[in-house]
Coordinates of C-alpha atoms and ligand atoms in Angstrom, one line a residue:
I1 CA -18.1 -34.8 15.4
I2 CA -17.8 -31.4 13.6
E3 CA -21.2 -29.9 13.2
D4 CA -20.2 -26.6 11.7
V5 CA -17.1 -24.5 10.8
I6 CA -17.6 -20.7 10.6
F7 CA -15.2 -17.8 10.0
R8 CA -15.4 -14.1 10.7
I9 CA -13.1 -11.2 9.9
V10 CA -11.5 -9.6 13.0
F11 CA -8.6 -7.2 13.5
D12 CA -4.9 -7.7 14.5
S13 CA -2.5 -5.5 16.4
R14 CA -1.6 -3.5 13.3
G15 CA -5.3 -2.8 12.6
N16 CA -5.3 -5.2 9.7
E17 CA -8.2 -7.6 8.9
T18 CA -7.5 -11.2 9.7
V19 CA -9.6 -14.4 10.0
E20 CA -11.0 -16.1 13.0
C21 CA -12.4 -19.7 12.8
E22 CA -14.9 -21.4 15.0
V23 CA -15.3 -25.2 15.0
Y24 CA -18.5 -26.5 16.5
A25 CA -18.5 -30.1 17.9
G26 CA -20.9 -31.5 20.5
D27 CA -21.2 -29.0 23.3
V28 CA -17.9 -27.1 22.6
V29 CA -16.5 -24.5 20.3
G30 CA -12.8 -24.4 19.3
R31 CA -11.7 -20.9 18.2
A32 CA -8.5 -19.6 16.8
I33 CA -7.3 -16.5 14.9
A34 CA -4.5 -16.3 12.2
P35 CA -1.7 -13.9 12.9
S36 CA 0.4 -12.2 10.1
G37 CA 4.0 -11.2 9.4
A38 CA 5.6 -8.0 8.0
S39 CA 9.0 -9.5 7.2
T40 CA 7.6 -12.7 5.8
G41 CA 9.7 -15.4 4.1
T42 CA 9.3 -16.0 0.4
H43 CA 8.6 -19.7 1.0
E44 CA 5.8 -19.2 3.5
A45 CA 2.2 -20.3 3.1
V46 CA 0.2 -17.7 1.2
V47 CA -2.1 -15.3 3.0
V48 CA -5.4 -15.0 1.1
D49 CA -7.6 -11.9 1.3
P50 CA -9.9 -12.2 4.3
Y51 CA -12.8 -10.8 2.3
K52 CA -12.8 -14.1 0.3
I53 CA -14.4 -15.4 3.4
D54 CA -17.8 -16.7 2.0
E55 CA -16.3 -18.8 -0.8
I56 CA -13.6 -20.3 1.5
E57 CA -15.9 -20.9 4.4
E58 CA -18.2 -22.9 2.1
K59 CA -15.3 -25.0 0.9
I60 CA -13.8 -25.7 4.3
S61 CA -17.1 -26.3 6.1
K62 CA -18.4 -28.7 3.4
A63 CA -15.1 -30.7 3.6
L64 CA -14.9 -30.9 7.4
I65 CA -18.4 -31.4 8.7
G66 CA -18.8 -35.0 9.9
Y67 CA -15.2 -35.5 10.8
S68 CA -14.3 -36.3 14.5
V69 CA -12.3 -33.4 16.0
F70 CA -9.8 -36.0 17.2
D71 CA -8.9 -36.8 13.6
Q72 CA -6.4 -33.9 13.4
V73 CA -4.1 -35.5 10.9
A74 CA -6.9 -36.5 8.5
I75 CA -8.5 -33.0 8.9
D76 CA -5.2 -31.3 8.1
E77 CA -4.6 -33.6 5.0
K78 CA -8.2 -32.7 4.0
L79 CA -7.4 -29.0 4.2
R80 CA -4.3 -29.6 1.9
E81 CA -6.4 -31.7 -0.4
I82 CA -9.2 -29.1 -1.0
D83 CA -6.5 -26.4 -1.4
G84 CA -4.6 -28.5 -4.0
T85 CA -1.3 -26.4 -3.9
E86 CA 2.0 -26.7 -2.0
N87 CA 1.6 -23.3 -0.3
F88 CA -2.1 -22.9 0.3
S89 CA -2.5 -20.4 -2.4
N90 CA -6.2 -21.3 -2.8
I91 CA -7.8 -21.4 0.6
G92 CA -4.9 -19.4 2.2
G93 CA -2.5 -20.4 5.0
N94 CA -4.4 -17.9 7.1
F95 CA -7.8 -19.7 6.8
A96 CA -6.0 -23.1 7.0
I97 CA -4.1 -22.5 10.3
A98 CA -7.1 -20.8 11.9
T99 CA -9.1 -23.9 11.1
S100 CA -6.5 -26.4 12.1
L101 CA -5.8 -24.8 15.5
A102 CA -9.5 -24.4 16.2
V103 CA -10.1 -28.1 15.6
A104 CA -7.3 -28.9 18.1
K105 CA -8.8 -26.5 20.6
A106 CA -12.2 -28.1 20.2
G107 CA -10.6 -31.5 20.8
A108 CA -8.9 -30.4 24.0
E109 CA -12.1 -28.7 25.1
L110 CA -14.1 -31.9 24.6
L111 CA -11.7 -33.9 26.8
G112 CA -11.7 -31.1 29.4
M113 CA -7.9 -30.8 29.1
P114 CA -5.6 -27.8 28.5
L115 CA -4.4 -27.6 24.9
Y116 CA -0.7 -28.1 25.9
E117 CA -1.6 -31.4 27.6
Y118 CA -3.8 -32.6 24.8
L119 CA -1.0 -32.1 22.3
G120 CA 2.0 -32.8 24.4
G121 CA 0.8 -35.5 26.7
I122 CA 3.0 -36.7 29.6
F123 CA 6.0 -35.2 27.9
A124 CA 4.8 -31.6 28.1
K125 CA 6.3 -30.9 31.5
E126 CA 8.6 -27.9 30.9
L127 CA 8.1 -24.2 30.3
P128 CA 10.1 -22.3 27.7
Y129 CA 12.0 -19.1 28.6
P130 CA 10.5 -15.9 27.1
L131 CA 12.6 -14.4 24.3
G132 CA 11.6 -10.7 24.5
N133 CA 11.9 -8.1 21.9
V134 CA 13.0 -4.8 23.5
I135 CA 14.6 -2.7 20.8
G136 CA 13.6 -3.0 17.2
G137 CA 13.8 -1.6 13.7
G138 CA 13.9 -3.1 10.2
K139 CA 10.5 -3.7 8.7
H140 CA 8.9 -3.4 12.1
A141 CA 10.0 0.3 12.6
E142 CA 11.5 2.0 9.6
G143 CA 14.2 4.6 10.6
S144 CA 15.2 2.7 13.7
T145 CA 18.0 0.1 13.9
N146 CA 19.1 -2.1 10.9
I147 CA 19.0 -5.2 13.0
Q148 CA 15.2 -6.0 13.3
E149 CA 15.1 -7.2 16.8
F150 CA 17.3 -6.9 19.9
L151 CA 16.0 -9.6 22.3
V152 CA 16.5 -10.6 25.9
I153 CA 16.5 -14.0 27.6
P154 CA 16.3 -14.0 31.4
V155 CA 18.5 -17.1 31.8
G156 CA 18.9 -16.6 35.6
A157 CA 15.2 -16.7 36.3
D158 CA 14.0 -20.0 37.9
N159 CA 10.3 -19.6 37.1
F160 CA 8.3 -18.2 34.3
F161 CA 6.8 -15.3 36.3
T162 CA 10.2 -14.0 37.3
A163 CA 11.4 -14.6 33.8
Q164 CA 8.7 -12.3 32.3
R165 CA 9.1 -9.8 35.1
T166 CA 12.7 -9.5 34.3
N167 CA 12.1 -8.9 30.6
A168 CA 9.5 -6.3 31.5
M169 CA 12.1 -4.6 33.8
V170 CA 14.6 -4.4 31.0
H171 CA 12.0 -2.9 28.7
K172 CA 11.1 -0.2 31.3
T173 CA 14.7 0.4 32.2
L174 CA 15.5 1.1 28.5
K175 CA 12.7 3.7 28.5
K176 CA 14.4 5.5 31.4
L177 CA 17.9 5.3 29.7
F178 CA 16.6 6.7 26.4
K179 CA 15.0 9.6 28.4
K180 CA 18.1 10.3 30.3
K181 CA 20.2 10.3 27.1
G182 CA 17.8 12.6 25.3
I183 CA 16.9 9.9 22.8
F184 CA 13.2 10.0 21.6
A185 CA 11.8 6.5 21.5
C186 CA 8.5 5.2 20.3
K187 CA 7.3 1.6 19.9
G188 CA 7.5 -0.6 16.9
D189 CA 5.0 -3.2 15.7
E190 CA 5.9 -5.6 18.5
G191 CA 6.1 -3.1 21.3
A192 CA 9.9 -2.9 21.2
W193 CA 11.5 0.5 21.5
A194 CA 12.2 2.1 18.1
C195 CA 14.6 5.1 17.8
Q196 CA 17.2 6.8 15.7
I197 CA 20.2 5.1 17.1
T198 CA 22.9 2.9 15.5
D199 CA 22.9 -0.9 16.0
N200 CA 26.1 -0.3 18.1
D201 CA 24.4 2.1 20.4
A202 CA 21.5 -0.3 20.8
F203 CA 23.9 -3.0 22.0
E204 CA 25.6 -0.7 24.4
I205 CA 22.3 0.8 25.8
L206 CA 20.8 -2.7 26.1
S207 CA 24.0 -4.0 27.9
E208 CA 23.6 -1.0 30.3
A209 CA 19.9 -1.8 31.0
I210 CA 20.6 -5.5 31.6
G211 CA 23.4 -4.4 34.1
I212 CA 20.9 -2.2 36.0
V213 CA 18.3 -5.0 36.1
K214 CA 21.0 -7.5 37.3
D215 CA 21.9 -5.1 40.1
E216 CA 18.3 -4.8 41.2
T217 CA 17.2 -8.4 40.9
G218 CA 20.2 -10.6 40.7
V219 CA 18.8 -12.2 37.7
D220 CA 21.3 -12.8 34.7
V221 CA 19.9 -11.8 31.3
R222 CA 21.6 -12.7 27.9
I223 CA 21.2 -10.9 24.6
G224 CA 19.8 -12.3 21.3
I225 CA 19.2 -10.8 17.9
D226 CA 16.9 -11.3 14.9
V227 CA 18.9 -9.8 12.0
A228 CA 16.1 -10.6 9.5
A229 CA 18.9 -10.4 7.0
T230 CA 16.7 -11.1 3.9
E231 CA 15.5 -7.5 4.4
L232 CA 19.1 -6.2 4.3
W233 CA 20.3 -8.3 1.3
N234 CA 20.1 -6.6 -2.1
G235 CA 21.3 -9.7 -4.1
E236 CA 24.9 -8.9 -3.7
Y237 CA 25.5 -7.1 -0.3
Y238 CA 24.0 -6.8 3.1
V239 CA 23.1 -3.0 3.1
Y240 CA 23.2 -1.1 6.4
K241 CA 22.6 2.5 6.8
D242 CA 26.3 3.3 6.7
R243 CA 28.0 0.4 5.0
K244 CA 27.6 -2.6 2.8
L245 CA 28.9 -6.1 3.7
T246 CA 29.7 -9.1 1.5
T247 CA 28.5 -12.5 2.7
E248 CA 32.0 -13.2 4.2
E249 CA 32.0 -9.9 6.0
Q250 CA 28.5 -10.4 7.3
I251 CA 29.5 -13.7 8.7
S252 CA 32.6 -12.3 10.5
Y253 CA 30.5 -9.3 11.7
I254 CA 27.9 -11.6 13.3
A255 CA 30.5 -13.9 14.8
E256 CA 32.2 -10.8 16.3
L257 CA 28.9 -9.8 17.8
V258 CA 28.4 -13.1 19.3
D259 CA 31.7 -12.9 21.2
R260 CA 31.5 -9.2 22.0
Y261 CA 28.0 -9.3 23.5
N262 CA 28.0 -13.0 24.5
L263 CA 24.9 -13.6 22.4
L264 CA 22.9 -16.6 23.2
Y265 CA 20.7 -16.4 20.2
V266 CA 21.0 -15.2 16.6
E267 CA 18.1 -15.5 14.1
D268 CA 18.3 -15.1 10.4
P269 CA 21.9 -13.8 10.2
L270 CA 22.0 -14.3 6.5
H271 CA 19.4 -14.2 3.7
E272 CA 16.7 -16.8 3.2
E273 CA 18.4 -18.8 0.5
D274 CA 21.9 -18.9 2.0
F275 CA 22.0 -22.4 3.6
E276 CA 25.8 -22.4 3.1
G277 CA 26.5 -19.1 4.7
F278 CA 24.4 -20.2 7.7
A279 CA 26.5 -23.4 7.9
E280 CA 29.7 -21.4 7.9
L281 CA 28.5 -19.2 10.8
T282 CA 27.2 -22.3 12.7
K283 CA 30.5 -24.0 12.4
E284 CA 32.2 -20.9 13.9
V285 CA 29.9 -20.1 16.8
G286 CA 27.3 -22.9 16.9
N287 CA 29.0 -24.4 19.9
R288 CA 28.2 -21.3 22.1
C289 CA 25.2 -19.7 20.5
M290 CA 21.8 -20.8 19.2
I291 CA 21.8 -20.1 15.4
C292 CA 18.1 -20.1 14.3
G293 CA 16.5 -20.1 10.9
D294 CA 13.1 -18.3 10.4
D295 CA 12.8 -17.1 6.8
L296 CA 15.4 -19.8 5.9
F297 CA 13.2 -22.7 7.1
V298 CA 9.6 -21.2 7.2
T299 CA 8.6 -24.1 9.5
N300 CA 8.8 -26.3 6.3
I301 CA 9.9 -29.9 6.8
N302 CA 11.8 -30.0 3.5
R303 CA 13.8 -26.9 4.1
I304 CA 14.5 -28.0 7.7
Q305 CA 15.7 -31.4 6.3
K306 CA 18.0 -29.5 3.9
G307 CA 19.4 -27.4 6.7
I308 CA 20.0 -30.5 8.8
E309 CA 22.0 -32.1 6.0
L310 CA 24.1 -28.9 5.5
K311 CA 24.4 -28.2 9.2
S312 CA 23.0 -24.7 8.6
A313 CA 21.8 -24.1 12.1
N314 CA 21.2 -25.7 15.5
T315 CA 17.7 -24.1 16.2
V316 CA 14.5 -23.8 14.3
L317 CA 11.9 -21.0 14.6
I318 CA 8.3 -22.5 14.6
K319 CA 5.5 -20.2 13.3
P320 CA 2.4 -22.4 12.6
N321 CA 1.0 -19.9 10.1
Q322 CA 4.1 -20.2 7.9
I323 CA 3.1 -23.8 7.0
G324 CA -0.6 -23.7 7.5
T325 CA -1.5 -26.8 9.6
L326 CA -0.9 -28.1 13.1
T327 CA 0.2 -31.5 11.6
D328 CA 2.8 -30.0 9.4
T329 CA 4.0 -27.8 12.4
F330 CA 4.3 -30.9 14.5
K331 CA 6.4 -32.6 11.7
A332 CA 8.7 -29.6 11.5
V333 CA 9.2 -29.7 15.3
K334 CA 9.8 -33.4 15.3
I335 CA 12.5 -33.5 12.6
A336 CA 14.3 -30.7 14.4
K337 CA 14.2 -32.4 17.8
D338 CA 15.1 -35.9 16.4
N339 CA 18.3 -34.2 15.0
G340 CA 19.2 -32.6 18.3
W341 CA 18.2 -29.1 17.3
Y342 CA 16.4 -26.6 19.6
V343 CA 12.9 -25.4 19.0
V344 CA 11.7 -21.8 19.5
V345 CA 7.9 -21.1 19.1
S346 CA 7.1 -17.7 17.7
H347 CA 4.4 -15.1 17.3
R348 CA 4.2 -12.8 14.2
S349 CA 4.5 -9.0 14.2
G350 CA 0.8 -8.8 13.6
E351 CA -0.9 -10.6 16.5
T352 CA -4.2 -10.8 18.3
E353 CA -5.3 -12.0 21.7
D354 CA -5.2 -15.6 20.6
N355 CA -3.0 -17.4 23.0
T356 CA -2.6 -20.8 21.3
I357 CA 1.2 -20.6 20.8
A358 CA 1.6 -20.4 24.5
H359 CA 0.3 -24.0 24.7
L360 CA 2.2 -25.0 21.6
S361 CA 5.5 -23.9 23.2
V362 CA 4.9 -26.2 26.1
A363 CA 3.5 -29.1 24.0
F364 CA 6.6 -28.9 21.7
N365 CA 9.2 -28.6 24.6
A366 CA 10.4 -25.4 23.1
K367 CA 13.5 -23.9 24.7
L368 CA 12.2 -20.3 24.1
I369 CA 8.9 -18.6 23.2
K370 CA 9.4 -15.5 21.2
T371 CA 6.4 -13.3 21.8
G372 CA 7.4 -9.8 22.8
V373 CA 7.3 -8.3 26.2
V374 CA 4.5 -5.7 26.3
G375 CA 1.3 -5.1 24.6
G376 CA -2.0 -7.0 25.1
E377 CA -1.5 -9.2 22.1
R378 CA 1.9 -10.2 23.4
T379 CA 0.9 -10.5 27.1
A380 CA -2.0 -12.7 26.1
K381 CA 0.6 -15.5 25.5
L382 CA 2.9 -14.6 28.4
N383 CA 0.0 -14.4 30.9
E384 CA -1.3 -17.8 29.7
L385 CA 2.1 -19.3 30.4
I386 CA 1.9 -17.7 34.0
R387 CA -1.4 -19.7 34.3
I388 CA 0.1 -22.8 32.9
E389 CA 2.9 -22.5 35.4
E390 CA 0.4 -23.0 38.2
D391 CA 0.0 -26.6 37.0
G392 CA 3.4 -27.3 38.5
L393 CA 5.6 -27.2 35.4
N394 CA 9.3 -26.3 35.8
M395 CA 11.5 -24.2 33.5
T396 CA 13.4 -26.0 30.8
K397 CA 17.2 -26.1 30.8
L398 CA 18.7 -23.8 28.2
P399 CA 21.7 -24.7 26.1
F400 CA 25.0 -22.8 26.4
C401 CA 24.2 -21.3 29.8
Ligands
PGA501 P1 7.2 -11.0 11.0 O1 8.6 -10.9 11.8 O2 6.2 -11.6 11.9 O3 6.9 -9.6 10.6 O4 7.5 -11.9 9.8 C1 9.0 -11.6 12.9 C2 10.3 -12.3 12.6 O5 11.0 -12.0 11.6 O6 10.7 -13.1 13.5
ZN502 ZN1 12.6 -13.5 12.2

């Protein structure tokens, strides 16, 4: 039985204030922290000013005290009810998700079970591959590449530890290559390398780094990208530093990249309202590449449903704070999987030491977990998966490999 719900303001990896929730039940405390995005989707749950903490804490604690922590669905419905809006604009998606996840963690703790097992049961038996951001630009590092994220997937690794070590080796090898080529590189919000190079150069240097790592380890690594195309779209064109592309040109450009660099994963290749453009690209390359919607779907069951009807993608990005409750996150995962789509669980660019999404990625049978490569707020999740691996779980089987 929930005896108390409290909040405090803590800091994220960008130094911004965010909210932490603690749920007290019996002898246990469940705790979770809300992350936050920089290239957020228009249709995401609203982030409310953390300094509204007193007012919101009073509302949420009054509503939830007395519930059993095992009543996750009823509690999540109650959060929606006291908010009273579609997008959590009153109590905030940030307050809501911290509460919802803290409730689940208290439930797992009361049963003495890891969270992934509490949520995923006997079907949570596989580990996702880490999808690691190694070169980045866009909103995460202005002045760097146009494409927001150049990602790596260590498809040849047969366990999670090796997978993460491989991604880390690519990240370190890139540092050496930048130095050798006289390119000054610093790190963006997610720890990926940011520098003044073109997107083409980024692909070439990354391919070189992957080749070096393959020679050293024998592990095959494939490339993915998050175009975060909403940030490039001006209402008429996709605006790059040196050129402008129409929707049709953008689709051919991305399809070309898929074949030239054998991309396994492409996220948000078109802007957040272009379900049709997504469908065209998916028709062209969806038989050999994961086409994933982030800002397009915002973990929202209605938008995913529309994408399924229009065949806009074959993969959905899952960010619990985009929708605000664990129950709605679970529904988004379920509809995607029921329709044969792949699931990728993701961090935000503003993160903390909270490692809940590591457990969610296992519970939801995600193919990939997108949570960076370096930086404590990223390794918090990766290291938790290394611990979970000790429970005897095997790697999932990736599509198109
Ligand atoms: P965000 O970006 O967390 O800044 O929204 C990450 C992404 O676009 O995947
Ligand atoms: Zn994205």
